[in-house]
Coordinates of N, CA, C and O in Angstrom, one line a residue:
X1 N 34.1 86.3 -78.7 CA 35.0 86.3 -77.6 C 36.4 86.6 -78.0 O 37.2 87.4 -77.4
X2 N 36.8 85.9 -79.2 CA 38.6 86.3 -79.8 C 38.3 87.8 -80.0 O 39.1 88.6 -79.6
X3 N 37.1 88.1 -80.8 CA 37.3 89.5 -81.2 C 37.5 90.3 -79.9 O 38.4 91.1 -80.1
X4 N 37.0 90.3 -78.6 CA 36.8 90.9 -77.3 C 38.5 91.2 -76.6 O 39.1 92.2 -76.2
X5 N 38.9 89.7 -76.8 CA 40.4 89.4 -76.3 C 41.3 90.4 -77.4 O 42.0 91.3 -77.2
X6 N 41.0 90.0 -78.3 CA 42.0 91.1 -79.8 C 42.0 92.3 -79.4 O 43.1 92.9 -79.5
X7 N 40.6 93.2 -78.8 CA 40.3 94.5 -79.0 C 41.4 94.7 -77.8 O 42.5 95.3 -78.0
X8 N 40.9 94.2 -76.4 CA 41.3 94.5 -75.3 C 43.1 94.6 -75.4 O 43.9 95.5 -74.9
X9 N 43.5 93.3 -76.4 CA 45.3 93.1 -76.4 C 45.4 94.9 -77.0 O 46.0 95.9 -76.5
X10 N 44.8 94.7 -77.9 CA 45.0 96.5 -78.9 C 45.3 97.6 -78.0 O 46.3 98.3 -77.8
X11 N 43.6 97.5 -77.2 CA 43.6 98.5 -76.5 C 45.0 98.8 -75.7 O 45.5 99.9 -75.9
X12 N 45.6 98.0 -74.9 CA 46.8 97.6 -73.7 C 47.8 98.3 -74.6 O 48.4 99.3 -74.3
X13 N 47.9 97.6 -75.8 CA 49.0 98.3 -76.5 C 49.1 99.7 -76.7 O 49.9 100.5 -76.2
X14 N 48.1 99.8 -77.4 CA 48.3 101.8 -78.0 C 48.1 102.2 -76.3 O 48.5 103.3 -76.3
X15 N 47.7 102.0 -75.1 CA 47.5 102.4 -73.9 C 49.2 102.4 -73.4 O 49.6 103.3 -72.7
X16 N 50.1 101.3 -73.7 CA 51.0 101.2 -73.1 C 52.2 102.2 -73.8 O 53.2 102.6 -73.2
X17 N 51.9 102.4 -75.0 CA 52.9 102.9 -75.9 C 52.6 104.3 -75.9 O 53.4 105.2 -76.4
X18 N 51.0 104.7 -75.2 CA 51.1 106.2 -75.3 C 51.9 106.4 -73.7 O 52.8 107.2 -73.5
X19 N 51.6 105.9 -73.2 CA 52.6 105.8 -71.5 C 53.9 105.8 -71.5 O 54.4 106.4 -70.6
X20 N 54.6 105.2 -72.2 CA 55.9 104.7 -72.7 C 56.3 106.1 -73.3 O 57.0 106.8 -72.5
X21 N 56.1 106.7 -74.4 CA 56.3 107.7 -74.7 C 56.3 109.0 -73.9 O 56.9 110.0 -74.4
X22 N 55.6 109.1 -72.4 CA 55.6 110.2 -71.8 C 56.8 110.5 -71.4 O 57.4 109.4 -71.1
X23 N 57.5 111.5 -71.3 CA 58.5 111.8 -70.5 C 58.5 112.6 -69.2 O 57.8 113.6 -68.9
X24 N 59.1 112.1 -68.6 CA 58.6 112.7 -67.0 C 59.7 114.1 -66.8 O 60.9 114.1 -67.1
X25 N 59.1 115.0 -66.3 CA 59.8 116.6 -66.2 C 60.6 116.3 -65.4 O 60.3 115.8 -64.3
X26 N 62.1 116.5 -65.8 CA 63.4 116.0 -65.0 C 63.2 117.8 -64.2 O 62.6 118.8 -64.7
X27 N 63.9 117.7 -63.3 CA 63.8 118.7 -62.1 C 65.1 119.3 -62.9 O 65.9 118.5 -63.4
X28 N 65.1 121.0 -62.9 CA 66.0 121.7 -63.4 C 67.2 122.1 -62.3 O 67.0 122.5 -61.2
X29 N 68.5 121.9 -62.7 CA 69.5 121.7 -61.6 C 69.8 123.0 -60.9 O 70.2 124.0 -61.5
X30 N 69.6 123.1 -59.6 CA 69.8 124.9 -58.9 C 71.1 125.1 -59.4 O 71.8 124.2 -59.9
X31 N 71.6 126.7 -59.1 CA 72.6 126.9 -59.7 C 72.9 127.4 -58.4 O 72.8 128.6 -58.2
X32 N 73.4 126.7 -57.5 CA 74.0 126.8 -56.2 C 74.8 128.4 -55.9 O 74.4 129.4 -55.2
X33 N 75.4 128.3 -56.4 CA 76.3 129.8 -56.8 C 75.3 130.7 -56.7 O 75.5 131.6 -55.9
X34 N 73.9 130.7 -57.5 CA 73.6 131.7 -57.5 C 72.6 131.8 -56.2 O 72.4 132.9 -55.6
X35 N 72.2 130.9 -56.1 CA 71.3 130.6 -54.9 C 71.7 131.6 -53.6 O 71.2 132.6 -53.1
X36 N 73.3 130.7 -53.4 CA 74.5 131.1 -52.4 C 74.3 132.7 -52.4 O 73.7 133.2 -51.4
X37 N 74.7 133.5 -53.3 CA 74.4 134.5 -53.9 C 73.5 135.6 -53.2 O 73.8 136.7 -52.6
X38 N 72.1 134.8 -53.7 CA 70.9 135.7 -53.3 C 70.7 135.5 -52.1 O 70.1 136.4 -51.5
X39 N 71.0 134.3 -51.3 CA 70.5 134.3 -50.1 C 71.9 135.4 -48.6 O 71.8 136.0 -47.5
X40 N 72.9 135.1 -49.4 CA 73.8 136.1 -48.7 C 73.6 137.8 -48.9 O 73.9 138.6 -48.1
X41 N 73.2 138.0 -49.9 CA 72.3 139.3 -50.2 C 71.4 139.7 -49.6 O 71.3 140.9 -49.4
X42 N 70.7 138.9 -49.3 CA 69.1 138.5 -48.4 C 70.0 139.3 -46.9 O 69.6 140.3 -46.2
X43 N 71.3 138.5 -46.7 CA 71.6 138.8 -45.0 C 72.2 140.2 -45.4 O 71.7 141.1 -44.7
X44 N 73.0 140.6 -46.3 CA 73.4 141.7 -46.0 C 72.6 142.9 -46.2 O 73.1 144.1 -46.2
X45 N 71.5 142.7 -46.4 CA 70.2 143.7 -46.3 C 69.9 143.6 -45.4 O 69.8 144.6 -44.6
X46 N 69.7 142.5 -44.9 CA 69.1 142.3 -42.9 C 69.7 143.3 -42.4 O 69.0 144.2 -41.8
X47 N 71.5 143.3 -42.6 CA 72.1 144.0 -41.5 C 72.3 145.1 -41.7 O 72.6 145.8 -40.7
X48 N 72.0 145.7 -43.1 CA 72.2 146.7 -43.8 C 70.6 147.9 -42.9 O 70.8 149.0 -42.4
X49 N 69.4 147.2 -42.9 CA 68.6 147.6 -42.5 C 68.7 147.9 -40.9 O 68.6 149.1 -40.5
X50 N 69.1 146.6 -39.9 CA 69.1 146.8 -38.6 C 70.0 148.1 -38.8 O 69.3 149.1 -38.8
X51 N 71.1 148.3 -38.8 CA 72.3 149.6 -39.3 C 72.0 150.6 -39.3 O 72.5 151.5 -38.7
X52 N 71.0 150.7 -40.0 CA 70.0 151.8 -40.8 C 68.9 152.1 -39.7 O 68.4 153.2 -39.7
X53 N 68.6 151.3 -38.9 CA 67.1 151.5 -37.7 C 66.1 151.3 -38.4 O 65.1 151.9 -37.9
X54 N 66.0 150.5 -39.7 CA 64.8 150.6 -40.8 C 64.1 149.3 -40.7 O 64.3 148.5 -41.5
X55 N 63.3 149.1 -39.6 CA 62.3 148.0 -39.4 C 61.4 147.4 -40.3 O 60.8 146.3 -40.1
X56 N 61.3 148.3 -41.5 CA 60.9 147.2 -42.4 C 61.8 147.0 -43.4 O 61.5 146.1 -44.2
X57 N 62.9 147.6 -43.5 CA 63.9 147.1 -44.6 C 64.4 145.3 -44.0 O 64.5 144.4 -44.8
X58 N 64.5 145.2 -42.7 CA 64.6 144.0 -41.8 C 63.5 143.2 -42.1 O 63.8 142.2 -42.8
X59 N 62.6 143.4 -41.9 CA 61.2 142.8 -41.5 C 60.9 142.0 -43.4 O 60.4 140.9 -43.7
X60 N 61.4 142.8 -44.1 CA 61.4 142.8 -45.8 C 62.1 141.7 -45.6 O 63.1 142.3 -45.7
X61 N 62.7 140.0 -45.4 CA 63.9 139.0 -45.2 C 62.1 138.1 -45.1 O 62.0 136.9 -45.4
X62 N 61.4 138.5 -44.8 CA 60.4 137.4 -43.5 C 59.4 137.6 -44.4 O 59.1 138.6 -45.0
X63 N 58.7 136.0 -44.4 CA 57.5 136.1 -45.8 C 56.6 136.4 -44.7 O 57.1 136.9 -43.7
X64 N 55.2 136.2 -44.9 CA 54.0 136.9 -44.0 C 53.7 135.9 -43.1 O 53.2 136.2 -42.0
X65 N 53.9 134.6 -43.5 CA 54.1 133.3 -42.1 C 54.7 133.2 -41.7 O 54.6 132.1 -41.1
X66 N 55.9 133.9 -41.4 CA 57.0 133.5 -40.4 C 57.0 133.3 -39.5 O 56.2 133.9 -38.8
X67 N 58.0 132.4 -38.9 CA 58.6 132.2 -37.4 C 59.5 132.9 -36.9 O 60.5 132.9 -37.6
X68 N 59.7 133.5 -35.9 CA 61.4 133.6 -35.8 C 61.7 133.5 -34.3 O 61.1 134.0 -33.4
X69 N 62.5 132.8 -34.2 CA 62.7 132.4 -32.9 C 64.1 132.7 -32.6 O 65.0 132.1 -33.1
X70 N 64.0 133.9 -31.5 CA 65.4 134.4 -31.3 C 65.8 134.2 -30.1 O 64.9 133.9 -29.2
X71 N 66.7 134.2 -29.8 CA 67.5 134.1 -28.2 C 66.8 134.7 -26.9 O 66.9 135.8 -27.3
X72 N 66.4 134.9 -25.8 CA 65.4 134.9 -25.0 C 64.6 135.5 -25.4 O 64.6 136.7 -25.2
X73 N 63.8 135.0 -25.9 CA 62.2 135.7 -26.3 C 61.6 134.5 -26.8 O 62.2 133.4 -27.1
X74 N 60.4 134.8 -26.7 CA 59.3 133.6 -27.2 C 59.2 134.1 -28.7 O 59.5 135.2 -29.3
X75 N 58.6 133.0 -29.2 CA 58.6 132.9 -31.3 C 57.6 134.2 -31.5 O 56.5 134.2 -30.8
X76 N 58.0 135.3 -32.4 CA 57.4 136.2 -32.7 C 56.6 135.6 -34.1 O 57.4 135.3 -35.0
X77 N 55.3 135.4 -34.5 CA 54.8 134.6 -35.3 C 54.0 135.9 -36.2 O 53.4 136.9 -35.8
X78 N 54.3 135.3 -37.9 CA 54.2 136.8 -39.3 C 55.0 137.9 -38.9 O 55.5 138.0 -37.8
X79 N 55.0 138.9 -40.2 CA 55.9 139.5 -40.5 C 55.8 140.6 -39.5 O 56.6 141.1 -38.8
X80 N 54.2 140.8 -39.8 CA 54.0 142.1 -38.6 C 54.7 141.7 -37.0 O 55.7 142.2 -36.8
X81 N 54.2 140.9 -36.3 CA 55.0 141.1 -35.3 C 56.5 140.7 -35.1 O 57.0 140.8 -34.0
X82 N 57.0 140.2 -36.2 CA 58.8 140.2 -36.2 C 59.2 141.6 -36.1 O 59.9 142.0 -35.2
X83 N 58.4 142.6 -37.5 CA 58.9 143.6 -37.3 C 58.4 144.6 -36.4 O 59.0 145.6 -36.4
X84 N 57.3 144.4 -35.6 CA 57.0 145.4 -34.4 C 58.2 144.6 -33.2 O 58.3 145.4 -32.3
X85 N 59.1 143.4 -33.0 CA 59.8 143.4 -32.4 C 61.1 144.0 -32.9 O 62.0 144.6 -32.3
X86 N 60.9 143.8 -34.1 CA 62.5 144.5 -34.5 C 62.4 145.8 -34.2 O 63.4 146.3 -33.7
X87 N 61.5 146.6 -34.3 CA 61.2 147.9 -34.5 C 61.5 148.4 -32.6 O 62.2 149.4 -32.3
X88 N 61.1 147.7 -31.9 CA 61.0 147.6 -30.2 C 62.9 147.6 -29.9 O 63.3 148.2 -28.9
X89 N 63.7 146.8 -30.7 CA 64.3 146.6 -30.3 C 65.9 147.5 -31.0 O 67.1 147.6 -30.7
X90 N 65.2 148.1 -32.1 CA 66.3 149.4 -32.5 C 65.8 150.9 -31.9 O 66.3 152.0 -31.9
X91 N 64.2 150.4 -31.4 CA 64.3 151.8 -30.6 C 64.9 151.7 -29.3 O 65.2 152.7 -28.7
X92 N 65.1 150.7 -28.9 CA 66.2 150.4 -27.2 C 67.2 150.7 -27.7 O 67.8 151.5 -27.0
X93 N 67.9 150.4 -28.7 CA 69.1 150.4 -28.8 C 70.2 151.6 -29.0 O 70.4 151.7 -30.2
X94 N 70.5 152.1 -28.6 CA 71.3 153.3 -28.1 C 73.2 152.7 -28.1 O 74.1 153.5 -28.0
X95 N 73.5 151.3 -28.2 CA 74.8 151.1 -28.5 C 75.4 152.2 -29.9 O 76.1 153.2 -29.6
X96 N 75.1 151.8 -31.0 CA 75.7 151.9 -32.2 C 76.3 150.7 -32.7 O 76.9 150.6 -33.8
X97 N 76.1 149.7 -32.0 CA 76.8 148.2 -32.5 C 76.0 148.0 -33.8 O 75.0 148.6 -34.3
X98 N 77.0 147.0 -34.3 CA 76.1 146.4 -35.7 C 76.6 144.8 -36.1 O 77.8 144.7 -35.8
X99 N 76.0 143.7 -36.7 CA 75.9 143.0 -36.6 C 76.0 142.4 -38.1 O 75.3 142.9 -39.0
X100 N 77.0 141.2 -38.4 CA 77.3 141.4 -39.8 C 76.7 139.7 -39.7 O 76.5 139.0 -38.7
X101 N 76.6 139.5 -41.2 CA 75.6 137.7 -41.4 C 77.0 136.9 -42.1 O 77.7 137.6 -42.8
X102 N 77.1 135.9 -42.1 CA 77.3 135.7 -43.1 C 77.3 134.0 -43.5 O 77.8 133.1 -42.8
X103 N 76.7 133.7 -44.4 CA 76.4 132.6 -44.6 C 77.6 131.2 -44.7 O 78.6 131.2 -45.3
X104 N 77.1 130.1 -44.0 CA 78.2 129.1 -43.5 C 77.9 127.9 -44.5 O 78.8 127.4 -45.2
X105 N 76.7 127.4 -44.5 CA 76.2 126.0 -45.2 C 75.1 126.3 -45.6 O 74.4 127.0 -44.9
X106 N 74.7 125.9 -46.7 CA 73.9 126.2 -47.6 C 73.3 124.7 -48.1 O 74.1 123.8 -48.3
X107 N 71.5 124.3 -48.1 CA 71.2 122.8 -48.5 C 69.4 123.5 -49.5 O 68.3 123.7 -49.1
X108 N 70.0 123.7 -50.5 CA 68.9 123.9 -51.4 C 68.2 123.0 -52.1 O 69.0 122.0 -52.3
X109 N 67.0 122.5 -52.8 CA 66.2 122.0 -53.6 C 64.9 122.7 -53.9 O 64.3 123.6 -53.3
X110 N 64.6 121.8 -55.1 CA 63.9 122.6 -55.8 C 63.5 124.6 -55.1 O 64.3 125.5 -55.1
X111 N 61.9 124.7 -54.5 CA 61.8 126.0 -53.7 C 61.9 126.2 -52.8 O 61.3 127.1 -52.1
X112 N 62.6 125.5 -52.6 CA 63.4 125.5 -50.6 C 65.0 125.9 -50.6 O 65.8 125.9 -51.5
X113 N 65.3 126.3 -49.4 CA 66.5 126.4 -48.9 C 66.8 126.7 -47.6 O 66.3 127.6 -47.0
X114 N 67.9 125.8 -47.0 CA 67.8 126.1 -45.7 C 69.6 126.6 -45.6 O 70.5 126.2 -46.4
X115 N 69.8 127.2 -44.9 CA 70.7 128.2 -44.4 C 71.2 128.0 -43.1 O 70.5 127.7 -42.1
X116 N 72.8 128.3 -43.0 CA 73.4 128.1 -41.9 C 74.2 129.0 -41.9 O 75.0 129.2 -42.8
X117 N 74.0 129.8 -40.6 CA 75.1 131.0 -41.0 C 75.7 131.5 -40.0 O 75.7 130.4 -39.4
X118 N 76.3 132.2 -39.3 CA 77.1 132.9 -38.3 C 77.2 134.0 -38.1 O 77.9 134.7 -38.8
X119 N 76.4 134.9 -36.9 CA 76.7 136.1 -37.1 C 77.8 136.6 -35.7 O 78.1 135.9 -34.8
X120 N 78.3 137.9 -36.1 CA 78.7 138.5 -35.0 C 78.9 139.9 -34.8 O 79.4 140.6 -35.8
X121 N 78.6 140.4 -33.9 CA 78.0 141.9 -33.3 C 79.7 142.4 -33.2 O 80.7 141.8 -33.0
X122 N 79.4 144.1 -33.6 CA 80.8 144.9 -33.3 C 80.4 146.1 -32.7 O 79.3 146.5 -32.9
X123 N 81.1 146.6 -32.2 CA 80.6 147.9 -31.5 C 81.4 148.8 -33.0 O 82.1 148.4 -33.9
X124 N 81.0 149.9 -32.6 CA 81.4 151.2 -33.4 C 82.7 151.3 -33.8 O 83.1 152.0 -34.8
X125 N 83.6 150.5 -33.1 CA 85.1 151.0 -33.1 C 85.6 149.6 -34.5 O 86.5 149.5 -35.3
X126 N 84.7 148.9 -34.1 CA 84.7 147.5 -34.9 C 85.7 146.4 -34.4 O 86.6 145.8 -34.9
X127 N 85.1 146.2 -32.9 CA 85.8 145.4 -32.2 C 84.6 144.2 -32.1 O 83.4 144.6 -32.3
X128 N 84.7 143.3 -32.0 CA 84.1 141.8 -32.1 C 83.5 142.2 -30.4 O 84.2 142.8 -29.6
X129 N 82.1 141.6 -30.3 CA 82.0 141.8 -29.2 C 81.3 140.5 -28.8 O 81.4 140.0 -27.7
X130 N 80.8 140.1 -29.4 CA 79.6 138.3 -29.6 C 79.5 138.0 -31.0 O 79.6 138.7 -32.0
X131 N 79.2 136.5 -30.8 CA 78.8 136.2 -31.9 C 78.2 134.6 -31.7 O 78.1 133.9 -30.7
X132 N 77.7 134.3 -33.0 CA 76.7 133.1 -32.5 C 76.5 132.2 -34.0 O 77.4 132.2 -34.9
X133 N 75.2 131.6 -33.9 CA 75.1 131.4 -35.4 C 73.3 131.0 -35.5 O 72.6 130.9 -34.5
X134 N 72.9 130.9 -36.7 CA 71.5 131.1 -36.9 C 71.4 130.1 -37.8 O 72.3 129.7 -38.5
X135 N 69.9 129.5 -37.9 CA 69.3 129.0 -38.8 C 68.0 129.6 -39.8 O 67.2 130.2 -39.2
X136 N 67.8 129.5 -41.3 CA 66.9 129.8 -41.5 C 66.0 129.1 -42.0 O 66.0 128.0 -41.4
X137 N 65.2 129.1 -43.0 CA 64.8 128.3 -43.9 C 63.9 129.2 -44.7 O 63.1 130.1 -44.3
X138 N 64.2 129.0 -45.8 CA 63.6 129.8 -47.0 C 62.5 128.9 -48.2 O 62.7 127.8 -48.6
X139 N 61.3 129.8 -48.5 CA 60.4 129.3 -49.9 C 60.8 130.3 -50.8 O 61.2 131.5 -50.6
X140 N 60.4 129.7 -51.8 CA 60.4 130.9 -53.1 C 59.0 131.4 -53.0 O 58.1 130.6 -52.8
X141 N 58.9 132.6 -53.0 CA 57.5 133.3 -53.4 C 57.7 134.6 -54.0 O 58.5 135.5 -53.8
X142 N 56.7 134.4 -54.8 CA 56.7 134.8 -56.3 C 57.8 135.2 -57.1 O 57.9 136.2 -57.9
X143 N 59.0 134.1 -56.7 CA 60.3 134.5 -57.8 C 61.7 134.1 -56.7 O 62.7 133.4 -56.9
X144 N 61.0 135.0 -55.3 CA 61.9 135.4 -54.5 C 62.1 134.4 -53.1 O 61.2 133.8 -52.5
X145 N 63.6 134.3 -52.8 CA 63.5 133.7 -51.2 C 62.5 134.5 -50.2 O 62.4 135.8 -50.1
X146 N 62.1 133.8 -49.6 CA 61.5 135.0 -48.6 C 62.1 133.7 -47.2 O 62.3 132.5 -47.4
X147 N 62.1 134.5 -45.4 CA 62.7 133.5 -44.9 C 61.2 133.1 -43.8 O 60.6 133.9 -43.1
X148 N 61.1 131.6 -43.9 CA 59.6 131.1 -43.4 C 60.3 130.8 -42.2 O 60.0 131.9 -41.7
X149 N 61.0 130.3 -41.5 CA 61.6 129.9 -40.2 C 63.3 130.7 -39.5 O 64.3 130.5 -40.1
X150 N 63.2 131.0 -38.8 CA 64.6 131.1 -38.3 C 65.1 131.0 -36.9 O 64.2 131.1 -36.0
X151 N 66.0 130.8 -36.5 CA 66.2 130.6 -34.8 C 67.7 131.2 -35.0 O 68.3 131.3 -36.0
X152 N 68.1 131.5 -33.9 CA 69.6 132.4 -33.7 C 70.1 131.9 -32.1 O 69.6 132.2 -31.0
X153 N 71.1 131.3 -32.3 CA 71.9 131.1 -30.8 C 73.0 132.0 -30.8 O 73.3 132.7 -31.7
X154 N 73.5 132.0 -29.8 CA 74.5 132.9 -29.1 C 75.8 131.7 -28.6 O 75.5 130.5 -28.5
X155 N 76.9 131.9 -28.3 CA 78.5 131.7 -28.2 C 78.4 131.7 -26.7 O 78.5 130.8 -25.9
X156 N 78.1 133.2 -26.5 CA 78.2 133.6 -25.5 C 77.7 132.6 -24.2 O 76.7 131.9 -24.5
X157 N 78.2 132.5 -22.8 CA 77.9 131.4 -22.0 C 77.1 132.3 -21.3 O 77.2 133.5 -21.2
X158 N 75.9 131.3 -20.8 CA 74.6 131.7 -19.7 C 75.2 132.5 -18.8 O 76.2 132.0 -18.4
X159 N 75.0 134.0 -18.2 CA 75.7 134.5 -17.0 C 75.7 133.5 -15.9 O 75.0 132.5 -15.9
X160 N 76.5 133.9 -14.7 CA 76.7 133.3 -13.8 C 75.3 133.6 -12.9 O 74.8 132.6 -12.4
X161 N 74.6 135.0 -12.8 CA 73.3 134.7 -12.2 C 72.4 134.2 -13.0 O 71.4 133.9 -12.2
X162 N 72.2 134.1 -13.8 CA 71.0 133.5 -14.6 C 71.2 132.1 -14.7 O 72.2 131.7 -15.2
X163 N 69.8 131.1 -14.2 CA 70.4 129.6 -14.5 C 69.3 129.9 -16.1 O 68.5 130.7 -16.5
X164 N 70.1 128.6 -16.6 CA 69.8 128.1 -17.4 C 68.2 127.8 -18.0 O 68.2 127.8 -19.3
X165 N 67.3 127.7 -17.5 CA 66.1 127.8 -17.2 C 65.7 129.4 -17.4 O 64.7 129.8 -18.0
X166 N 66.8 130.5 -16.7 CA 66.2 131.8 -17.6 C 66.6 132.3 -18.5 O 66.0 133.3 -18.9
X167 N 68.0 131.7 -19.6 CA 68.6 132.1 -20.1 C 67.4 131.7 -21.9 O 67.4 132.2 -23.0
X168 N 66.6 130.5 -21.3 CA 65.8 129.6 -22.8 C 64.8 130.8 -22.9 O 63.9 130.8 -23.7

């Protein structure tokens, strides 16, 4: 029985000292700057594309799950139908306006990132015509942000004929 108790104390030991010895993988610190960086890159391709009438240069921002939930419209859900809306909505478009991003708050960890940004539309002459602000949220896949969620409000107030109820 002492021998049983001796073995078991041993065992506990070399069991406790191989545990003791582990070092646990400290999380590598983001480099915010650069983060900041790529994900403001990320928007100025967005707009760079809308600009362009290049529906999938746009659609290229949005991993293949996405959400995107824009200002009167219901959530266009994956990439394909973001960009068959995007694509719907630079063939309407006949302004010449264009619409610049730019990033406000920034809340990264580890393969995440979420994004707070502001955009605002100019006509041709480059006069401010609206503007609003957006949410996104970003994963890394395979290296890269890609954007898994986004929603976009508007400044601009509900018209006077539209209640509120048609403006959502």
């Amino acid at each position: 029985m002492k021998k049983l108790i001796l073995l078991g104390g041993f065992l506990a030991l070399v069991a406790f000292t191989f545990t003791a010895c582990e070092t646990a993988e400290k999380p590598v610190p983001l480099d915010m700057d650069a983060v900041r960086a790529e994900i403001q890159a990320m928007e100025d391709a967005y707009a760079a594309g809308e600009k362009a009438k290049d529906a999938d240069a746009v659609a290229a921002y949005y991993s293949e799950n996405a959400i995107s939930y824009s200002r009167n419209d219901q959530p266009a859900k994956g990439r394909a139908e973001i960009r068959a809306n995007i694509a719907e909505n630079i063939a309407k478009d006949t302004t010449g306006n264009y619409n610049v991003y730019k990033l406000v708050d920034l809340f990264a960890e580890g393969d995440t990132a979420l994004e707070i940004g502001s955009w605002t539309e100019y006509n041709e002459e480059g006069t401010a015509l609206e503007n609003g602000y957006y949410m996104s949220y970003f994963e890394k896949i395979e290296g890269n942000y890609k954007c898994v969620r986004d929603m976009t409000v508007t400044t601009k107030p509900v018209a006077a004929t539209m209640s509120a109820d048609e403006a959502m």
